Coordinates of C-alpha atoms in Angstrom, one line a residue:
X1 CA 28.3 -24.5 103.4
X2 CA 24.9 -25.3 102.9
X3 CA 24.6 -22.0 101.2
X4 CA 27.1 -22.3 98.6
X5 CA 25.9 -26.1 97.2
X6 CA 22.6 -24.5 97.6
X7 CA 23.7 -21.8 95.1
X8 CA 25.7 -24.6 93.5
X9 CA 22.8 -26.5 92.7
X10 CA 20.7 -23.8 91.2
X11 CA 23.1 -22.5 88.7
X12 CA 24.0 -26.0 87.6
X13 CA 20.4 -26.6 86.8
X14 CA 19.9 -23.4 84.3
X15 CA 23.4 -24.4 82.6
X16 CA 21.5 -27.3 82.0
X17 CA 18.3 -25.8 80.6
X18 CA 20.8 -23.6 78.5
X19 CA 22.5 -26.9 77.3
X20 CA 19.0 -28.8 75.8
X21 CA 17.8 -25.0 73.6
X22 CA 21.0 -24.9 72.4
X23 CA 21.3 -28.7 71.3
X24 CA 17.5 -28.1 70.3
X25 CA 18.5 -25.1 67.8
X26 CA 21.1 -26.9 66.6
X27 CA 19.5 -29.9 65.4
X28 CA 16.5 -27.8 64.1
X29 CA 19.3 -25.7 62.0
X30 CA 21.3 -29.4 60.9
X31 CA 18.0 -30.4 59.4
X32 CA 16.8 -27.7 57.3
X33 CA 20.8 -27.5 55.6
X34 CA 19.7 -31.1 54.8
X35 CA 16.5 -30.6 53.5
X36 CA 17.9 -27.6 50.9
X37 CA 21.2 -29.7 50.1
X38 CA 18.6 -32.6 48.9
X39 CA 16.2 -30.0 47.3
X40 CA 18.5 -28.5 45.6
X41 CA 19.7 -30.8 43.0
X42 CA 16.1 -31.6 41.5
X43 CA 16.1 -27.4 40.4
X44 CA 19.5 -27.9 38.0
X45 CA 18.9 -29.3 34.9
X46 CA 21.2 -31.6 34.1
X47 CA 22.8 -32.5 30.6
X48 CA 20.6 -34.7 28.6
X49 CA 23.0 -35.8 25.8
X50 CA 25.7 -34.3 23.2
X51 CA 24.5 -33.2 19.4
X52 CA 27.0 -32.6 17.1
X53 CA 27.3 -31.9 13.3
X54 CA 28.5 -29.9 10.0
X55 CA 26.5 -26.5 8.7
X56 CA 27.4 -26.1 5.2
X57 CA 26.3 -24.1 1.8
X58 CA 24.5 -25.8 -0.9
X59 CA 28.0 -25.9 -2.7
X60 CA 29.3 -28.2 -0.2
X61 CA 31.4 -25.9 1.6
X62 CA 31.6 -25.1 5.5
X63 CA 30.4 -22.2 7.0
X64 CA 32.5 -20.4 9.7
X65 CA 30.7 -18.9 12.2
X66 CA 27.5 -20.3 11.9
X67 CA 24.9 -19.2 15.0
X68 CA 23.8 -22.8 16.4
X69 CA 21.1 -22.2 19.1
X70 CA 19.1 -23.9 21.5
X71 CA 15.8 -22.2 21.0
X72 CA 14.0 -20.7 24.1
X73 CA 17.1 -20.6 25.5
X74 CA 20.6 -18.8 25.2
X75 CA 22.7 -21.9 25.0
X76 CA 24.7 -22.4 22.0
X77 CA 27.7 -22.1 20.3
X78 CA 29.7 -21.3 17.1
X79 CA 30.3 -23.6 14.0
X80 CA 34.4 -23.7 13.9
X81 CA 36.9 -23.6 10.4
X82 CA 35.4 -27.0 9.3
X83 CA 31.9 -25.7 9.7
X84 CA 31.5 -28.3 13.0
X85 CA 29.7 -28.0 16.4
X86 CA 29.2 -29.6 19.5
X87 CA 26.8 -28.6 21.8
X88 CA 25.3 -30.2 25.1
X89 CA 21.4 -30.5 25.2
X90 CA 20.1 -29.0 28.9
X91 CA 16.8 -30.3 28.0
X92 CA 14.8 -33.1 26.4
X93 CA 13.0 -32.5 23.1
X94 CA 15.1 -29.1 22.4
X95 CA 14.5 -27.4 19.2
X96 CA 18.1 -26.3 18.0
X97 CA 17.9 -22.9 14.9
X98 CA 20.5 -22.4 12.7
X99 CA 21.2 -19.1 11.3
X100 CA 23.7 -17.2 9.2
X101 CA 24.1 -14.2 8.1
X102 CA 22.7 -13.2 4.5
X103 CA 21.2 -17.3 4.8
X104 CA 17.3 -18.7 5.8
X105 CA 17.5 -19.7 9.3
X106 CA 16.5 -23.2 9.7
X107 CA 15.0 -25.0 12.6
X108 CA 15.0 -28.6 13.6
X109 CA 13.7 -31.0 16.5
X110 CA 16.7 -32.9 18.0
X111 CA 14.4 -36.1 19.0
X112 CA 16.8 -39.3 19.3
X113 CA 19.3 -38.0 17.0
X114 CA 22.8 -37.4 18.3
X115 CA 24.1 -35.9 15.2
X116 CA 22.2 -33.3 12.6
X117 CA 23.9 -31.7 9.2
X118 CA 22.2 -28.8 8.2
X119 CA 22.7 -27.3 4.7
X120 CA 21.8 -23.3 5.0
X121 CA 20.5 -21.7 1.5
X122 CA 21.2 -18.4 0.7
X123 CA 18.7 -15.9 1.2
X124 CA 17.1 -14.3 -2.1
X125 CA 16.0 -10.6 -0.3
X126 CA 19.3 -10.2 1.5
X127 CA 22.8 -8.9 0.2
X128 CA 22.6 -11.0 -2.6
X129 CA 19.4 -9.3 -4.3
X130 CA 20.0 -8.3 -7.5
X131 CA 19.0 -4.3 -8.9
X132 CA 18.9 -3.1 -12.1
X133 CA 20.3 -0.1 -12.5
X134 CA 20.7 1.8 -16.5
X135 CA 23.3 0.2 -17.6
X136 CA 22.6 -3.3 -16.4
X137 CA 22.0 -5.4 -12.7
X138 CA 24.3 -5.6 -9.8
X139 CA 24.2 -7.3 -6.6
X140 CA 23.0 -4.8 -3.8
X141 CA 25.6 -5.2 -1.7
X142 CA 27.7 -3.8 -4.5
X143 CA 25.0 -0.7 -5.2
X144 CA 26.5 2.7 -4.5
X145 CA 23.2 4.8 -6.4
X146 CA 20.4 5.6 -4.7
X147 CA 18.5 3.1 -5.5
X148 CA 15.0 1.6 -4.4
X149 CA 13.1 -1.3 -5.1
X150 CA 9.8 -2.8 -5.0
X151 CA 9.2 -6.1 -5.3
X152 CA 5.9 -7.5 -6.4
X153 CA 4.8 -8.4 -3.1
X154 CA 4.2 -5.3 -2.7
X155 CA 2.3 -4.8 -5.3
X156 CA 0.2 -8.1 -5.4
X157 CA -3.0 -8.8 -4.0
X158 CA -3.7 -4.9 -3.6
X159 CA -6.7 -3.3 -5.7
X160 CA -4.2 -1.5 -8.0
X161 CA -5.4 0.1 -11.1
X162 CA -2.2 2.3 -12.2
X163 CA 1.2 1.3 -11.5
X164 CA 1.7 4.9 -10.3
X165 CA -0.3 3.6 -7.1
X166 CA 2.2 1.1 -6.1
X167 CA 4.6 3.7 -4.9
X168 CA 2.1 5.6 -2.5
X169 CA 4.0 5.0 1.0
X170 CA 6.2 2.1 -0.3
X171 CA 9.4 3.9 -0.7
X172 CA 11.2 7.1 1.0
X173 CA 11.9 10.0 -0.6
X174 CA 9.4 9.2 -3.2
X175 CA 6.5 11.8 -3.6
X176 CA 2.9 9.9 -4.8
X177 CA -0.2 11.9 -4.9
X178 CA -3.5 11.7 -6.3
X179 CA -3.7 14.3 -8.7
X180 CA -7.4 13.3 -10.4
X181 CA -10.3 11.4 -9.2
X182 CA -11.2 10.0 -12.5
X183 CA -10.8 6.3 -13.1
X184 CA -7.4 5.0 -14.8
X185 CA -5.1 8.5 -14.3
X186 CA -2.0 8.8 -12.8
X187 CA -1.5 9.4 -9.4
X188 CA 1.4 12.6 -9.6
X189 CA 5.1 11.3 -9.0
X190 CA 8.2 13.3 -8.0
X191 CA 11.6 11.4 -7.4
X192 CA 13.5 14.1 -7.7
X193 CA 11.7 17.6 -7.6
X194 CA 11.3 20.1 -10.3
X195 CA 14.7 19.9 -12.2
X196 CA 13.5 20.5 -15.7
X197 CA 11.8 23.1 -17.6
X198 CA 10.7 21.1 -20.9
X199 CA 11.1 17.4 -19.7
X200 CA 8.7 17.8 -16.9
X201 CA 8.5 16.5 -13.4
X202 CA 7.7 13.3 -13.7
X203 CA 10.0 10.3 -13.7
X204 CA 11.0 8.3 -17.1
X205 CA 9.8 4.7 -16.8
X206 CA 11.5 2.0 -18.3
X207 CA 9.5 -1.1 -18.9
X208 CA 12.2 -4.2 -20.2
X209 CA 14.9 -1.5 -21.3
X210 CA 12.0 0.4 -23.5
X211 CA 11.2 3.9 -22.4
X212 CA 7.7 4.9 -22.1
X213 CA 6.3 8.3 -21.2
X214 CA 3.7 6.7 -18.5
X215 CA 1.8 3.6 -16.9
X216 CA -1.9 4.2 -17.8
X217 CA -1.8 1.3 -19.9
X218 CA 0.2 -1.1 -18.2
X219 CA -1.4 -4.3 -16.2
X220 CA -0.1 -4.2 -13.0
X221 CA -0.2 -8.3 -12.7
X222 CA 2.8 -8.3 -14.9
X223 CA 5.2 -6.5 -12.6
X224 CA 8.1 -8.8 -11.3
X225 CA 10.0 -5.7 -9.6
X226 CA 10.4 -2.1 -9.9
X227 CA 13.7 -0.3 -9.4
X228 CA 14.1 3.6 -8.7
X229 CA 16.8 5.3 -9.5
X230 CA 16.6 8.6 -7.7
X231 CA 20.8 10.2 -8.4
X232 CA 21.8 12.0 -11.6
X233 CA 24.7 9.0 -12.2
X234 CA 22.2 6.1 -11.7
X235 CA 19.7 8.1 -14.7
X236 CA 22.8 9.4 -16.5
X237 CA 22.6 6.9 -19.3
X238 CA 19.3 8.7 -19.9
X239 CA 20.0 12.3 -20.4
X240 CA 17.4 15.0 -19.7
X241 CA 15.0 12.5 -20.1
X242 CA 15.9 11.1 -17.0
X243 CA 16.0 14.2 -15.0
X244 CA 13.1 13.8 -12.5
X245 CA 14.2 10.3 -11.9
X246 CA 13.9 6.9 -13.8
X247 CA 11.5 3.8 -12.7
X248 CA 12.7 0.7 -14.6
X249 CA 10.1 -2.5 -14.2
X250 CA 10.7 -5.5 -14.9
X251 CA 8.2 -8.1 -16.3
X252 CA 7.4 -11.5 -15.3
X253 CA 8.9 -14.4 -17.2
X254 CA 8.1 -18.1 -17.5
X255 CA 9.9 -20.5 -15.1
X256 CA 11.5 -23.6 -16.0
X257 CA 8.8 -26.6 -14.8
X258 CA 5.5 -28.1 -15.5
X259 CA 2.5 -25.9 -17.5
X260 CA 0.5 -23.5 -15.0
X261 CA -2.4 -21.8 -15.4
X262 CA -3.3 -19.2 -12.9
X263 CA -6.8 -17.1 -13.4
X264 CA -7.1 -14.0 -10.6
X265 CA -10.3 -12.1 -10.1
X266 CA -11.4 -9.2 -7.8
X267 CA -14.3 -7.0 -7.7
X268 CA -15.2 -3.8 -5.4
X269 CA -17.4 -0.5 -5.1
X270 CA -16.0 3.1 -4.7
X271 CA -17.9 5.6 -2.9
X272 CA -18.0 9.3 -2.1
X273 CA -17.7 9.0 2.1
X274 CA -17.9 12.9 2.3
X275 CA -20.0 15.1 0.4
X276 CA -19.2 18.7 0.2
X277 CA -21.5 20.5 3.0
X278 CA -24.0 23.0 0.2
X279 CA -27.1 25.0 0.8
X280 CA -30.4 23.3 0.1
X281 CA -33.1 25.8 -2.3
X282 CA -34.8 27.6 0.9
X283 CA -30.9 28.3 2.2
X284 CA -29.7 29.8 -1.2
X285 CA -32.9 31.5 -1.9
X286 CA -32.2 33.2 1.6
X287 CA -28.5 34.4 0.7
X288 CA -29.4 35.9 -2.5
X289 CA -32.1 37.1 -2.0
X290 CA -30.3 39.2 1.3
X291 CA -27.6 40.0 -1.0
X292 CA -29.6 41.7 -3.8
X293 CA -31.6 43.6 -0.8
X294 CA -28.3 45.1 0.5
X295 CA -27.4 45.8 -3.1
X296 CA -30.8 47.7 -3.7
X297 CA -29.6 49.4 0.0
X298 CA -26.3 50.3 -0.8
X299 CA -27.5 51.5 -4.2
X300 CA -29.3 54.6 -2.2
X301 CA -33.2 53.8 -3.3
X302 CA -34.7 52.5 -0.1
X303 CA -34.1 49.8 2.3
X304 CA -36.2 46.9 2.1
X305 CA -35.0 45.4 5.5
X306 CA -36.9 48.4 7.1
X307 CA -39.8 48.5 4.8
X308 CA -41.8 45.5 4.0
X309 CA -43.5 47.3 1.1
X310 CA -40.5 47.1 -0.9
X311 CA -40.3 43.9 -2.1
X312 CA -39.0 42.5 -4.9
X313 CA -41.4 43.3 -7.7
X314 CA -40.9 46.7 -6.8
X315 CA -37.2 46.2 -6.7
X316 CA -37.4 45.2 -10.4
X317 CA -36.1 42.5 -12.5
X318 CA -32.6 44.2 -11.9
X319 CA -32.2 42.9 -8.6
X320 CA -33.8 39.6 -9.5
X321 CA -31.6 36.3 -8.9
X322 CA -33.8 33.8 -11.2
X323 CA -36.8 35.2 -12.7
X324 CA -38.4 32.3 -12.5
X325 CA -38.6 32.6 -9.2
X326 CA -41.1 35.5 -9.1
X327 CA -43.0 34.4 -12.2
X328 CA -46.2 32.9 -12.4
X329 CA -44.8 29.0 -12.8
X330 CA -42.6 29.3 -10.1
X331 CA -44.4 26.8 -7.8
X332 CA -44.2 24.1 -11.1
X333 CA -40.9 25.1 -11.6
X334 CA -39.2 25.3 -8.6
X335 CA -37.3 22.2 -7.2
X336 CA -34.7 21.7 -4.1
X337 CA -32.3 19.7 -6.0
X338 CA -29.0 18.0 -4.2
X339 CA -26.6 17.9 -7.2
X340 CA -24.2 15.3 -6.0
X341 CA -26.7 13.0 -5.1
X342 CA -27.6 13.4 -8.8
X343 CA -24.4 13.4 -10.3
X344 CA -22.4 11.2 -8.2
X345 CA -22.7 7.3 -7.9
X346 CA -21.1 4.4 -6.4
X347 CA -18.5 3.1 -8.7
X348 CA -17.8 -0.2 -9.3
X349 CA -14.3 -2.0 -10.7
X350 CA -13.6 -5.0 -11.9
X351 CA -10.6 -6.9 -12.4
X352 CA -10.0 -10.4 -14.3
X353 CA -6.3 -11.8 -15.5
X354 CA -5.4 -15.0 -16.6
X355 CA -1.5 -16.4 -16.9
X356 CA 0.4 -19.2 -19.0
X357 CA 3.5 -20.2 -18.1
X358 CA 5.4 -23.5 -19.4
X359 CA 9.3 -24.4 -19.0
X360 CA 11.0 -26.9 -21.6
X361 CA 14.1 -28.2 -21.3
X362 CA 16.2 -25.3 -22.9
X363 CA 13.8 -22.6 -22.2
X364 CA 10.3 -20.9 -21.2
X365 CA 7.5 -18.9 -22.1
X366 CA 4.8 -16.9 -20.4
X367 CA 1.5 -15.9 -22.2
X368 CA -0.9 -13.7 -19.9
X369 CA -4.2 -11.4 -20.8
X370 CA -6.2 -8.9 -18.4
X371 CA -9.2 -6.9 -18.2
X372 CA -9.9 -3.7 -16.4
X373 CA -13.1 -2.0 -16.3
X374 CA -13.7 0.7 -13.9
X375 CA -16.6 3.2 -13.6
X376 CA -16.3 6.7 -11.9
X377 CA -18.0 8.4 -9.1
X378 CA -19.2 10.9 -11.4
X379 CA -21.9 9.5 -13.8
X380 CA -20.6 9.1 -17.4
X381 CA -16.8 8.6 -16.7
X382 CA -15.3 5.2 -17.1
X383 CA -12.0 3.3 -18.0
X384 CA -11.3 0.1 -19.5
X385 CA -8.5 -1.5 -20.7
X386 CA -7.4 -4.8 -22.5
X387 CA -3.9 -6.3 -21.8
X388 CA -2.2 -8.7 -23.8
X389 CA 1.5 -9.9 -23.0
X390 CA 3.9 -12.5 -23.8
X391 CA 7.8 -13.6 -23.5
X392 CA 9.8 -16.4 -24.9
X393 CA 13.5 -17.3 -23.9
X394 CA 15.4 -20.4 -25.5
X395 CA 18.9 -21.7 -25.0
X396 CA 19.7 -22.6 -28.4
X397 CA 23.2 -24.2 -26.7
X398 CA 25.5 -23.3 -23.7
X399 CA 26.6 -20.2 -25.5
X400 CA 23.9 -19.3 -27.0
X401 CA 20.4 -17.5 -25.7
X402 CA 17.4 -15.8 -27.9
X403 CA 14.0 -14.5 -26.6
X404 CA 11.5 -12.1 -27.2
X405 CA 9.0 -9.4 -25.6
X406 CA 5.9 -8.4 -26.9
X407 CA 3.3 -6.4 -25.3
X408 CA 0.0 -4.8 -26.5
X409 CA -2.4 -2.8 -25.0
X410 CA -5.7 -0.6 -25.7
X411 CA -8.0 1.0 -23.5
X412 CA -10.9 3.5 -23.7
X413 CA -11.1 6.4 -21.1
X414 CA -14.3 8.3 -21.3
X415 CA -15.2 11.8 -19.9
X416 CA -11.3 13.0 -19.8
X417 CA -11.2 15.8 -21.2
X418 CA -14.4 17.4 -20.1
X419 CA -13.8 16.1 -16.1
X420 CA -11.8 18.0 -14.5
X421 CA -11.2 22.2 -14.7
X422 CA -13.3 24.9 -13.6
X423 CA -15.9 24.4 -16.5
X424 CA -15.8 20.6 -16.2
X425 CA -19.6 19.1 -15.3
X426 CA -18.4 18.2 -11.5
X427 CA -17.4 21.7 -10.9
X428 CA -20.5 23.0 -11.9
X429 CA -22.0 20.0 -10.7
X430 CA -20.7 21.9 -7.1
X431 CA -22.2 25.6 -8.1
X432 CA -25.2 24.5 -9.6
X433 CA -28.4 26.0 -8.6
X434 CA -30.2 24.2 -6.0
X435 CA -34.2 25.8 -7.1
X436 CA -33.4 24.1 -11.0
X437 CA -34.7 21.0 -11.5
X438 CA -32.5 17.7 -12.5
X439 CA -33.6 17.5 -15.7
X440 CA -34.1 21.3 -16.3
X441 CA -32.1 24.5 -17.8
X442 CA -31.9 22.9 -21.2
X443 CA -33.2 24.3 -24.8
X444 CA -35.5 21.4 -25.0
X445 CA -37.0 22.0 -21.9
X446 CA -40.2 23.6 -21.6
X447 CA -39.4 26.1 -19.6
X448 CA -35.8 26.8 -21.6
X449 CA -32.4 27.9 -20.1
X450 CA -33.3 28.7 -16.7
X451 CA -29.5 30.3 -16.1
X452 CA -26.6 31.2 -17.2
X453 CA -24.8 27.8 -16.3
X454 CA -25.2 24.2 -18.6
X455 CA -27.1 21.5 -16.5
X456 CA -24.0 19.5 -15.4
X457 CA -25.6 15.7 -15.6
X458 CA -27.7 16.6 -18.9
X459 CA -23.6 17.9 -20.2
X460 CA -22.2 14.5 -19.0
X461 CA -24.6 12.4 -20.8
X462 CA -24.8 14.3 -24.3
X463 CA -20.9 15.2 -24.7
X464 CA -19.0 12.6 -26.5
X465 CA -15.4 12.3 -24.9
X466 CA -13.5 9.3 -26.0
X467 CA -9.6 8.7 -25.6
X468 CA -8.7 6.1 -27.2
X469 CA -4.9 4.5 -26.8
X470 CA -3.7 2.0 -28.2
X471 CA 0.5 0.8 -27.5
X472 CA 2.8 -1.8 -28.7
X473 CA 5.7 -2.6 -27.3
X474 CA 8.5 -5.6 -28.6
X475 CA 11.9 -6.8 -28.1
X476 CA 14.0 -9.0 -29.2
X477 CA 17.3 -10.9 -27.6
X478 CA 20.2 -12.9 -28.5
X479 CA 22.9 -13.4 -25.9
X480 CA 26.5 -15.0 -26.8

């Protein structure tokens, strides 16, 4: 008996031990639910207010479907058939954007209001941009030609001296290259690759509805947009004129509002950054020299690589490079002249316009001048150019409408003719003897014609090569 409430006793007392971990555990566990059950409230943001209101057009009119958005977050809703919304703010000081699309997105602090109207406008470089095309202009959403267009931010504020320039990696499909390095030419454009024989390559441009056979003259600062028109039905209108594609530009015009005057100016330097790698006098003396010895080998009367005592007065004048270098001036006479240090120069360019524009009541006008003058990286090439343009356009009543276009332009290009080909000065400004002296190889010069080949700075500086062009251009308008 004493045995059993012995064993009694003992298993009643680890029941018991058993009982206070357990109750122990349990409150520990009762606890922490609490503590995340009040936590967890303070992590949800709660609704901080309502905001409703109406997104219309500048008619008036609703807007179905309009994108209201909480910003920095992706909470919001759709306008409904009325062009309403209603939308629950998560957060204080929320920043809701409206958008729409083919309209400006517009975005407004929500602050104390409970209520915002929002009027979208329509966007001017979406689906409702207007091209030209040849036989008038067209919303581009309606535009089934190939079609591209440039607007003139693409074109201001660059350092543009042709408008040929402007379409050097601007539009696809569009070859530009820079044909010449002289100042004021044409970079070389191909729309739509060789498809002529007599019309040429090049595209037709189209400057206010005027064809013109290229954009030398033109002043880039009056360029509003430029369309091109790369399909044979877009350049139809044209004929074979228009078969290496058309480029019609459109001018700026004056605006409706008060007189402005706005002056632009820019100035910069061109420079050669690689020279072509030549031999210096000691280098081409060397090759020649080498090469008239094998000559005098190969011709079977001795070899001077193996004996010294054939040199070259034995050789005779025959194998002679430049007599001068043998004679008895050559130490006055010979030089180690670097040609395109001599003949090449850093170029500066300069660029000045000045615009007018005034709006009446019934009308505008814009009055605008320019002047380009640009030097060449090789000495005695240069262009300039004067610009003068102006447009009028006058409501004479609500049927009615007259304007006018005029246009005039001259510039002097000098050094055209003679600067580029294989007998132009900066090709033999490239082969020119190295042991002739800058100013030497001339008639004048007391040693005379040293070679064959005209000294290529002295034939810059004493050939006259002016082109001078001058163009008019003028419209007039009257629209019922």
């Amino acid at each position: 008996m004493k045995n059993y409430e012995s064993f009694y006793g003992l298993r009643h007392s680890r029941v018991g031990k058993i009982k206070s971990i357990f109750s122990l555990f349990a409150l520990l566990f009762c606890f922490a639910i609490f503590q995340v059950k009040a936590e967890t409230p303070l992590d949800i943001a709660q609704p901080q207010g309502k905001i409703t209101g109406t997104v219309t057009i500048a008619e008036g009119e609703p807007i179905i479907g309009a994108t209201v958005l909480i910003k920095g977050t992706s909470t919001g809703t759709v306008t409904n058939v009325d062009g309403k919304y209603e939308l629950d703010l998560p957060v204080n000081n929320a920043t809701i954007l409206f958008s729409f699309i083919g309209m400006i997105s517009q975005e407004v602090a929500v602050g104390n209001q409970t209520e915002i109207n929002i009027t979208l406008e329509e966007d001017t470089y979406g689906i409702e941009e207007v091209i030209a095309i040849g036989y008038g202009t067209v919303k581009k959403a309606n535009v089934t030609n190939a079609v591209a267009k440039i607007n003139s931010d693409a074109i201001e504020n660059r350092p543009l001296t042709t408008l040929s320039e402007a379409f050097s990696g601007q539009i696809a499909g569009v070859y530009a290259q820079q044909a010449s390095g002289l100042p004021g030419k044409d970079f070389e454009i191909k729309i739509r690759g060789t498809n002529t024989i007599t019309s040429g390559t090049g595209p037709l441009y189209v400057v206010d509805g005027m064809p013109v056979s290229d954009m030398t003259d033109f002043n880039m600062n009056d360029v509003a947009s430029v369309e091109v028109l790369k399909d044979a039905s877009a350049a139809a209108i044209y004929g074979a004129r228009g078969a290496g594609g058309i480029v019609l530009i459109t001018t700026k015009s004056g605006k409706p509002g008060d007189t402005k005057i706005d002056f632009e100016a820019y100035t910069g330097v061109q420079a050669v950054s690689n020279k072509i790698e030549l031999m210096d006098a000691d280098q081409w003396m060397e090759y020649t020299e080498w090469n008239k010895k094998e000559k005098y080998r190969r011709d079977g009367k001795g070899d001077p690589f193996a004996d010294p005592s054939i040199t070259f007065d034995v050789m005779g004048s025959k194998y002679w490079t430049r007599k001068f270098w043998y004679g008895d001036d050559r130490d006055a006479i010979m030089s180690n002249t670097d040609w395109q240090d001599e003949g090449l120069q850093p170029a500066t360019k300069n660029n000045f316009q000045i615009t007018l524009t005034k709006g009446v009541e019934s009308g505008s006008f814009l009055v605008s001048g320019n002047y380009l003058d640009q030097e060449g990286l090789f000495k005695g090439t240069s262009f300039k150019r004067y610009n003068f343009r102006s447009n009028a356009r006058y409501d004479i009543n609500k049927r009615i409408e007259v304007g006018m276009n005029l246009s005039a332009s001259h510039s002097l290009a000098d050094g055209y003719n003679n600067g580029e080909g294989k007998e132009s000065p900066y090709m033999r400004l490239i082969v020119a003897d190295p042991t002739v002296p800058v100013d030497g190889n001339t008639r004048s010069h007391e040693y005379g014609l040293l070679t064959g080949d005209p000294n290529p700075i002295i034939q810059s500086q004493v050939i006259t090569d002016d082109t001078k062009t001058t163009r008019t251009l003028g419209d007039r308008k009257s629209v019922v």
